[in-house]
PDB file of C-alpha atoms in Angstrom:
ATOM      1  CA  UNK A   9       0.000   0.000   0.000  1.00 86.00           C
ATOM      2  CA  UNK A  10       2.596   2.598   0.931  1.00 91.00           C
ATOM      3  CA  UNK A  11       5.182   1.619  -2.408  1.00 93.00           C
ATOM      4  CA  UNK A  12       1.714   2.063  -4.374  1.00 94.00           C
ATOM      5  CA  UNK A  13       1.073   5.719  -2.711  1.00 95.00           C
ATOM      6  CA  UNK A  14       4.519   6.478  -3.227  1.00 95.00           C
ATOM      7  CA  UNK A  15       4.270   5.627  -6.698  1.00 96.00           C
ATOM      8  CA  UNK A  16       0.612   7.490  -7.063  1.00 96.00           C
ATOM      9  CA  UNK A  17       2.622  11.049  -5.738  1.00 95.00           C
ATOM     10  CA  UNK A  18       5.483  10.316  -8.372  1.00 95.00           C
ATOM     11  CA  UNK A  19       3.631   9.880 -11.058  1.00 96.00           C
ATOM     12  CA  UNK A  20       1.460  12.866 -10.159  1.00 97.00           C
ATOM     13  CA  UNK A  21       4.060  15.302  -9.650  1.00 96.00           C
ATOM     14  CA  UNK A  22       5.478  14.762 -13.099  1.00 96.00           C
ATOM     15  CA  UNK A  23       2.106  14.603 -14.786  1.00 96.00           C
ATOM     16  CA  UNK A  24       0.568  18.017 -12.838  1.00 96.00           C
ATOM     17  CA  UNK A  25       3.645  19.778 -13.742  1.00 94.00           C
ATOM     18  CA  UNK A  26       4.029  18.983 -17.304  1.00 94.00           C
ATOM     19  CA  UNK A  27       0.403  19.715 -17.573  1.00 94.00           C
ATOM     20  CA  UNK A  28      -0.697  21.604 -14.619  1.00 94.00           C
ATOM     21  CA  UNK A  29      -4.587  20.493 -13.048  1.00 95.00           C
ATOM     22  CA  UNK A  30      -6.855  20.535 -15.504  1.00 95.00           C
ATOM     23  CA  UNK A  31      -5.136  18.687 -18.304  1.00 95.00           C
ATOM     24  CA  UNK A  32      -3.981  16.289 -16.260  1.00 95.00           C
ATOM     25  CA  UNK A  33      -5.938  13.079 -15.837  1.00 96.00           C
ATOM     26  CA  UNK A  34      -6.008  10.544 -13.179  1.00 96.00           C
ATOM     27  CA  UNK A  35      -6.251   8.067 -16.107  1.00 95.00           C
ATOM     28  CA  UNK A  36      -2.677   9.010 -17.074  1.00 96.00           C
ATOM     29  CA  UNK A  37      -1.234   9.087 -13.593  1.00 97.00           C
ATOM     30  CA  UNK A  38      -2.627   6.185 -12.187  1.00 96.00           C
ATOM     31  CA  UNK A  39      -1.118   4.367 -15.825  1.00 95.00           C
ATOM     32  CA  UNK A  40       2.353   5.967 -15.003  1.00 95.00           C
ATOM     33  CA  UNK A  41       2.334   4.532 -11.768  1.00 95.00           C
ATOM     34  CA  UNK A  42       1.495   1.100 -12.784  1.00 94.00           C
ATOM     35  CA  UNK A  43      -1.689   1.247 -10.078  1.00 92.00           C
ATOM     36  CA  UNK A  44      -5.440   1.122 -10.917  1.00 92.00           C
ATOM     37  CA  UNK A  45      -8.003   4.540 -10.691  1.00 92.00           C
ATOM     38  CA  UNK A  46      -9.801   3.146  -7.296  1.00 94.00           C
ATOM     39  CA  UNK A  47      -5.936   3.235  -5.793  1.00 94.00           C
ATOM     40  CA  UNK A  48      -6.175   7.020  -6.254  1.00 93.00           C
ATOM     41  CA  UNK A  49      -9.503   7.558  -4.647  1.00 93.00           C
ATOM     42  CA  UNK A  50      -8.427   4.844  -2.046  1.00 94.00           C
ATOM     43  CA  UNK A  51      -5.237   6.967  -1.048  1.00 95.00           C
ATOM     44  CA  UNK A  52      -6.400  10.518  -1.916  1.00 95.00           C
ATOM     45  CA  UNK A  53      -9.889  10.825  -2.494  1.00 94.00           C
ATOM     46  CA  UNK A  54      -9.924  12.815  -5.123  1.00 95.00           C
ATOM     47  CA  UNK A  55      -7.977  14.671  -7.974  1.00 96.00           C
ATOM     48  CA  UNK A  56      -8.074  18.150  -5.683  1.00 96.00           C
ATOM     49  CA  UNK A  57      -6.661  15.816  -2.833  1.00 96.00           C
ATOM     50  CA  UNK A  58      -3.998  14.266  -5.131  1.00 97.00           C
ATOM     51  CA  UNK A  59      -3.298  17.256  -6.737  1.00 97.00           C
ATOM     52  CA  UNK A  60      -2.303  19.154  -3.285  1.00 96.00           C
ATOM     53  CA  UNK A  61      -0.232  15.891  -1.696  1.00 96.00           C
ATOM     54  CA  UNK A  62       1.753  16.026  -4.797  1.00 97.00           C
ATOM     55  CA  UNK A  63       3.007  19.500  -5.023  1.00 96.00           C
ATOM     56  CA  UNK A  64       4.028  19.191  -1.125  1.00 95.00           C
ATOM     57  CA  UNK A  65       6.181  16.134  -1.887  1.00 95.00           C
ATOM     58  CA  UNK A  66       7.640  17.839  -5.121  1.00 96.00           C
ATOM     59  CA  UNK A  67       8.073  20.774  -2.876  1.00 96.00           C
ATOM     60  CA  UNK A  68       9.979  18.390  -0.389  1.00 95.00           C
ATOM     61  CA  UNK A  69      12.037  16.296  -2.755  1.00 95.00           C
ATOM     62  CA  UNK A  70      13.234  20.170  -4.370  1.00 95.00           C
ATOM     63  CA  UNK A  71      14.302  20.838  -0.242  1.00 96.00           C
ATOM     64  CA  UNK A  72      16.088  17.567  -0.301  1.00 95.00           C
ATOM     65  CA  UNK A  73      18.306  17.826  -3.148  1.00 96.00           C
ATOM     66  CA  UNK A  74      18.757  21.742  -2.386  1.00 96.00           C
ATOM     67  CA  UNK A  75      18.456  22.128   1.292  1.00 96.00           C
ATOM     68  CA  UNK A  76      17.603  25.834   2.088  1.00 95.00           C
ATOM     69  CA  UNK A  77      21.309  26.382   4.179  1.00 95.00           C
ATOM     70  CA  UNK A  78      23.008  25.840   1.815  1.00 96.00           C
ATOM     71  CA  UNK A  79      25.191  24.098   3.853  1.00 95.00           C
ATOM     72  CA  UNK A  80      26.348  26.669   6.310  1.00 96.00           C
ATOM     73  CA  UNK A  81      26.490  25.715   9.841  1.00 94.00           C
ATOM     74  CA  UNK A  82      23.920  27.597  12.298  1.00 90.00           C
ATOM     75  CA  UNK A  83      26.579  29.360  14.152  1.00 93.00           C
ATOM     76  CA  UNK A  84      27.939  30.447  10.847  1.00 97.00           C
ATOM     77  CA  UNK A  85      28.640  34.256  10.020  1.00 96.00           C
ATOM     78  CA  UNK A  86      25.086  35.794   9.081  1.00 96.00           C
ATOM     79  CA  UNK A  87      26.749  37.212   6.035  1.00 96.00           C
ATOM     80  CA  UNK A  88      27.947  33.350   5.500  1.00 97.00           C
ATOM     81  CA  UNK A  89      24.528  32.118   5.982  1.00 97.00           C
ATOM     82  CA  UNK A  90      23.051  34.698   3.636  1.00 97.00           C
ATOM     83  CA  UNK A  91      25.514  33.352   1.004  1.00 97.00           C
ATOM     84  CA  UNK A  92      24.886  29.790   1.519  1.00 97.00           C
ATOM     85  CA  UNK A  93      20.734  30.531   1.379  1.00 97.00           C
ATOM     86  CA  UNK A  94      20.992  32.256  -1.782  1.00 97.00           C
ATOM     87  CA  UNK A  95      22.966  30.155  -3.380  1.00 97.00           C
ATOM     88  CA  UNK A  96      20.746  26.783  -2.347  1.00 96.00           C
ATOM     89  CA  UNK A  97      17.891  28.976  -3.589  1.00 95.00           C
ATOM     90  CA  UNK A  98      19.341  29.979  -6.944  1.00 95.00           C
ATOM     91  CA  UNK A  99      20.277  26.107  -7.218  1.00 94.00           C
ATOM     92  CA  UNK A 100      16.839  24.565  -6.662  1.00 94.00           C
ATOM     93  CA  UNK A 101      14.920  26.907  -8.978  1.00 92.00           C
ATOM     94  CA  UNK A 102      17.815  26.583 -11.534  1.00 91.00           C
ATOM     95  CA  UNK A 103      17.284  22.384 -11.324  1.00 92.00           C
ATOM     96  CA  UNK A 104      15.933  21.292 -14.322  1.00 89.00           C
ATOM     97  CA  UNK A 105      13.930  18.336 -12.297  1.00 90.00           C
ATOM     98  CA  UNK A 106      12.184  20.310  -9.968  1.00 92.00           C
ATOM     99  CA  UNK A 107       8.643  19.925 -10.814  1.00 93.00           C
ATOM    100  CA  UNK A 108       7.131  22.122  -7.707  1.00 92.00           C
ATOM    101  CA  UNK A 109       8.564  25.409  -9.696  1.00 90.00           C
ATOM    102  CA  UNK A 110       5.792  23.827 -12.578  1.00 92.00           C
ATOM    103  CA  UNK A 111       3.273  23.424 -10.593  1.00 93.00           C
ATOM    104  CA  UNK A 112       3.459  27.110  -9.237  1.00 90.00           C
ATOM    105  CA  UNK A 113       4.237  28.690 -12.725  1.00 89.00           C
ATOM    106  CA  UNK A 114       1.044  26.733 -14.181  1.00 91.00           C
ATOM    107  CA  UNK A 115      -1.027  28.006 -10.784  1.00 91.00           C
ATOM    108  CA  UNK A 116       0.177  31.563 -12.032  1.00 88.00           C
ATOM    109  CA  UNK A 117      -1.005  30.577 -15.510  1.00 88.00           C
ATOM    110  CA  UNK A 118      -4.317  29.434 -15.017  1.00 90.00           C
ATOM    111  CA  UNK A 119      -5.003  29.470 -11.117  1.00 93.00           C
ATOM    112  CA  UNK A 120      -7.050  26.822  -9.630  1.00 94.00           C
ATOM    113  CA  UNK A 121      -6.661  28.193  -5.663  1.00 94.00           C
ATOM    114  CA  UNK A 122      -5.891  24.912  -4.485  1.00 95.00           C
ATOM    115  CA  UNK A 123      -2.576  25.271  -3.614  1.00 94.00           C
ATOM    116  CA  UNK A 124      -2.565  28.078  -1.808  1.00 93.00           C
ATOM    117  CA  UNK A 125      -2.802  26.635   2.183  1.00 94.00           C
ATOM    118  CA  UNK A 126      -0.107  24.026   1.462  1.00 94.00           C
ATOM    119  CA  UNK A 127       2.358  26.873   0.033  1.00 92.00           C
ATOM    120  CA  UNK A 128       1.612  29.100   2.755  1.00 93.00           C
ATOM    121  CA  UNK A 129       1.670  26.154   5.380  1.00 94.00           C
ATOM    122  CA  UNK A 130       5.222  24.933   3.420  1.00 94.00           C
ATOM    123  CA  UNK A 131       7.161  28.646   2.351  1.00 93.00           C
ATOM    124  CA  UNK A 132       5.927  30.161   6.032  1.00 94.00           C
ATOM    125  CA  UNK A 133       8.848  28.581   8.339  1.00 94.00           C
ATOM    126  CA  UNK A 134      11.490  29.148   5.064  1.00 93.00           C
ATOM    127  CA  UNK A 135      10.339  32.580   5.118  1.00 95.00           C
ATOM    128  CA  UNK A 136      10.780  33.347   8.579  1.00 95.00           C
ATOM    129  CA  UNK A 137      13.796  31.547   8.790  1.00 94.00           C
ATOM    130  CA  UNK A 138      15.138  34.204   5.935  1.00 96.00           C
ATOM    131  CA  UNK A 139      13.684  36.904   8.046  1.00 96.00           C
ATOM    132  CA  UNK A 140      15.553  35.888  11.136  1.00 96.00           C
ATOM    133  CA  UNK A 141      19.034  35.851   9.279  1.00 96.00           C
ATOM    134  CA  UNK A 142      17.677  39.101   7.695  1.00 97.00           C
ATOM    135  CA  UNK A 143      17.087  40.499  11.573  1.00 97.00           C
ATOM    136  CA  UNK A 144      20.625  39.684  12.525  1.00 96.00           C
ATOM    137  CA  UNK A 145      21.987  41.389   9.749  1.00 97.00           C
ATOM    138  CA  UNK A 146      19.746  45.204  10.393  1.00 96.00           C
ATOM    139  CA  UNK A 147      20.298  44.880  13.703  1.00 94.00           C
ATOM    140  CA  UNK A 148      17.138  44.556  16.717  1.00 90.00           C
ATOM    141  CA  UNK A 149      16.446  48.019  15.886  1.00 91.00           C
ATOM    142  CA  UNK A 150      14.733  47.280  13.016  1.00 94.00           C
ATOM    143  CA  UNK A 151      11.341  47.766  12.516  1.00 95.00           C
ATOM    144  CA  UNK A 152       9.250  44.613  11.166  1.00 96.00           C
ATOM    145  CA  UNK A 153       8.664  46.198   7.893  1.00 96.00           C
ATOM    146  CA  UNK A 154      11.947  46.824   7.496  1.00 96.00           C
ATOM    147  CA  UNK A 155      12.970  43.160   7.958  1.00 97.00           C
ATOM    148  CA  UNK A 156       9.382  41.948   5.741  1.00 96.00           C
ATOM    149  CA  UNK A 157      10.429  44.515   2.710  1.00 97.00           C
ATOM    150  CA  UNK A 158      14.420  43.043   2.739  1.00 97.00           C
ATOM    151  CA  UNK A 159      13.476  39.693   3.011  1.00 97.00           C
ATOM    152  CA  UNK A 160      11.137  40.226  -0.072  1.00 96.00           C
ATOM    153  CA  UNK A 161      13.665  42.223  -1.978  1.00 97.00           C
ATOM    154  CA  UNK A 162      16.427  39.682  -1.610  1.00 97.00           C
ATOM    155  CA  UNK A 163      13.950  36.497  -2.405  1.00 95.00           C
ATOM    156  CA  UNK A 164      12.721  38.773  -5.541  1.00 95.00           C
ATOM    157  CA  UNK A 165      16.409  38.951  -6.487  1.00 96.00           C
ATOM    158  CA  UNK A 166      16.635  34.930  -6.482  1.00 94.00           C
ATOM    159  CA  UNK A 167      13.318  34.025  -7.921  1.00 91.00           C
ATOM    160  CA  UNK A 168      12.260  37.223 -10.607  1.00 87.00           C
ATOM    161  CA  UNK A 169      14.934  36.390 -13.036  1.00 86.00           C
ATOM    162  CA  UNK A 170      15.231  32.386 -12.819  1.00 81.00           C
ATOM    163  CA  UNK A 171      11.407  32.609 -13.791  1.00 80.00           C
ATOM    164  CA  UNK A 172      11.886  34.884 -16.949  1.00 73.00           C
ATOM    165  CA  UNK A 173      14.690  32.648 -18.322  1.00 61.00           C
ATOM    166  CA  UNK A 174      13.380  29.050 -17.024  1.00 65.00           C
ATOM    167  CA  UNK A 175      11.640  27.270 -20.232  1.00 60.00           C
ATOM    168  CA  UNK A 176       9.473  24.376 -20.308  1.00 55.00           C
ATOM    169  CA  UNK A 177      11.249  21.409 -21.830  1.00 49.00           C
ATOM    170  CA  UNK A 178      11.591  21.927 -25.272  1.00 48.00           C
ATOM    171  CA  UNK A 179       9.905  25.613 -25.172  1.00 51.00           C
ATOM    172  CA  UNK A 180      12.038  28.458 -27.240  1.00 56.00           C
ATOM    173  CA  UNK A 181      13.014  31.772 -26.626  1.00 51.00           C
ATOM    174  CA  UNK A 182      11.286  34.339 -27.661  1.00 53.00           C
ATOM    175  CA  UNK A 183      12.770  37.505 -29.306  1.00 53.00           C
ATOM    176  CA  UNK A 184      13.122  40.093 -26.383  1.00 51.00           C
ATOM    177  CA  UNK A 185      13.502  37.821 -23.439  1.00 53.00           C
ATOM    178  CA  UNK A 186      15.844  38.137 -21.040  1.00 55.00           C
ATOM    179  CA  UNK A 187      18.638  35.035 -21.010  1.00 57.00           C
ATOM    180  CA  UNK A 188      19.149  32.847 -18.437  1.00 68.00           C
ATOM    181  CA  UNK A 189      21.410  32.824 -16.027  1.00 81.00           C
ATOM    182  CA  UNK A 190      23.890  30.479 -16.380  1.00 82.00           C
ATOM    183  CA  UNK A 191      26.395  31.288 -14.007  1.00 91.00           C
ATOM    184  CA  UNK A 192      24.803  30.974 -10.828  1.00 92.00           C
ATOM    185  CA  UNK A 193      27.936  31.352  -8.405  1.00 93.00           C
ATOM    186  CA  UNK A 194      28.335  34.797  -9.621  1.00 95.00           C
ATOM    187  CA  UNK A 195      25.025  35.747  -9.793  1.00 95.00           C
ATOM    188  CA  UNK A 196      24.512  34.596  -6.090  1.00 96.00           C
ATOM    189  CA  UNK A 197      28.018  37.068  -5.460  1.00 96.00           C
ATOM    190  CA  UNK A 198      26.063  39.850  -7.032  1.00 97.00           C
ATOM    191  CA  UNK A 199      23.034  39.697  -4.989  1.00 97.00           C
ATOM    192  CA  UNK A 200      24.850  38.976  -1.540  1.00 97.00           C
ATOM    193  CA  UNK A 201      26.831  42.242  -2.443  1.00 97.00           C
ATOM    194  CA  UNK A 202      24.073  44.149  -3.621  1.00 97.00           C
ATOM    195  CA  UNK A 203      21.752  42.823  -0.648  1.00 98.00           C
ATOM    196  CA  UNK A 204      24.280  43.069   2.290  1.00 98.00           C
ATOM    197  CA  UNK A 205      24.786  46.861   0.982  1.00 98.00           C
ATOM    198  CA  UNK A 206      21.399  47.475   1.100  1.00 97.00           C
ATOM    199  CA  UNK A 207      20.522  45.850   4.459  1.00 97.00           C
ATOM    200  CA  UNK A 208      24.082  47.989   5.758  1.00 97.00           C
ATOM    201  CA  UNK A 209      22.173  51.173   4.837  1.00 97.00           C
ATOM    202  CA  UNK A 210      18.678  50.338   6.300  1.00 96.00           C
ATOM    203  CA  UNK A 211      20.911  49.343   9.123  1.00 96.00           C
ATOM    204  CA  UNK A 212      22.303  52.962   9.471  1.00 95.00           C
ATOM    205  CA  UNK A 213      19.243  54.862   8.845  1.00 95.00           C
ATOM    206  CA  UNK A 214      17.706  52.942  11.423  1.00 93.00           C
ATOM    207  CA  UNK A 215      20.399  53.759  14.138  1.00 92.00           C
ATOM    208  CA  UNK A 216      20.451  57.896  13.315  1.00 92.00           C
ATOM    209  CA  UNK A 217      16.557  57.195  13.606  1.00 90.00           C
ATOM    210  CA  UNK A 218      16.770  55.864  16.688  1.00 87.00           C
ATOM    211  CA  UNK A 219      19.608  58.157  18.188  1.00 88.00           C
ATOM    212  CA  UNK A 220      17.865  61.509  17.226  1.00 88.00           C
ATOM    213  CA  UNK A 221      14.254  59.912  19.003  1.00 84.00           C
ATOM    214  CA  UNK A 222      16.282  59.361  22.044  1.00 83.00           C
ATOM    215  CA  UNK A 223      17.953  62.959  21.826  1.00 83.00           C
ATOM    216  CA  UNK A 224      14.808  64.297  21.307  1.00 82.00           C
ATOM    217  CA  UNK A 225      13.350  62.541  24.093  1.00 79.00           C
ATOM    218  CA  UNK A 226      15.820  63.415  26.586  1.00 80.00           C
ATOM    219  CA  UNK A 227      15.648  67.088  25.593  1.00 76.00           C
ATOM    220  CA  UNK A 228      12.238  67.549  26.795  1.00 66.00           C
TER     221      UNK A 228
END
């Protein structure tokens, strides 16, 4: 029973991201998998069930090969850390078998709201573990905006321009289009350097801020 669920969740995650949800059959995964249509009601219930449980183990199997340190070692240099995350980030959405980036780019295509729990439930601890290196890096002082709007920025930097040059297998370029990045090492330098200087001047705006509310506070 479990090798035949196991199978089920392969076979969908290749099938819902070469097709997305509504092309996809459960005729065609359950014939991939080598198991029978009741097995997928039996396991999942239904296609929305299915569909769901398979981007969450394609999400997982991306973590696996790319784990989101990078690496580093917790008691690492934050700058270090910072490094090491961008780089595993650049990595997984770079890898050419890592279906969950599919999934998400055909939810953006032709949204079906189905996956939006499980991504929040899955990218919510990643995303507050990025916030927490982000934290050490302004300084305590920071605001929570502060920390939400870097975070953002330096995720945008990893994600915005893997997604304008990633093709489907076998799709061409079009005239226009920005190339892909082929060099990830030193695109993962460039936004560490870019980044750190940015967080460096939050950092220092942040600290005046907070110097001239204390001057002004002990003046009165």
């Amino acid at each position: 029973a479990a090798r035949t669920r196991n199978n089920l969740l392969k076979a969908a995650c290749d099938v819902f991201a070469e097709k997305g949800y509504r092309d996809a059959t459960i005729s065609e995964i359950s014939a991939r998998s080598g198991a029978n249509i009741a097995a997928v009601n039996y396991h999942f219930g239904n296609k929305e069930k299915l569909y769901v449980e398979a981007w969450r183990c394609a999400f997982k199997d991306s973590l696996q090969a790319h784990p989101p340190d990078g690496g580093a070692k917790a008691g690492a240099p934050p700058k270090e850390r910072l490094r090491a995350h961008v780089t595993a980030t650049l990595q997984r959405l770079a890898d050419k078998n890592n279906r969950e980036f599919w999934f998400v780019q055909r939810e953006f295509a032709n949204p079906t709201g189905l996956l939006e729990e499980v991504i929040r439930q899955e990218i919510l601890p990643l995303q507050k573990q990025t916030e927490g290196l982000v934290r050490e890096l302004l300084g305590e002082q920071a605001s929570e905006r502060d920390v939400r709007f870097c975070e953002t920025s330096i995720i945008s930097q990893c994600v915005n321009p893997m997604v304008v040059g990633k093709k489907p297998q076998g799709g061409k370029k079009e005239k226009g289009e920005r190339p892909e990045i082929k060099d990830l090492a030193a695109y993962a330098d460039h936004i560490v350097r870019f980044s750190l200087a940015g967080l460096e001047a939050v950092r220092r705006e942040t600290e005046v801020k907070t110097k001239n509310e204390k001057r002004q506070k002990n003046s009165k």
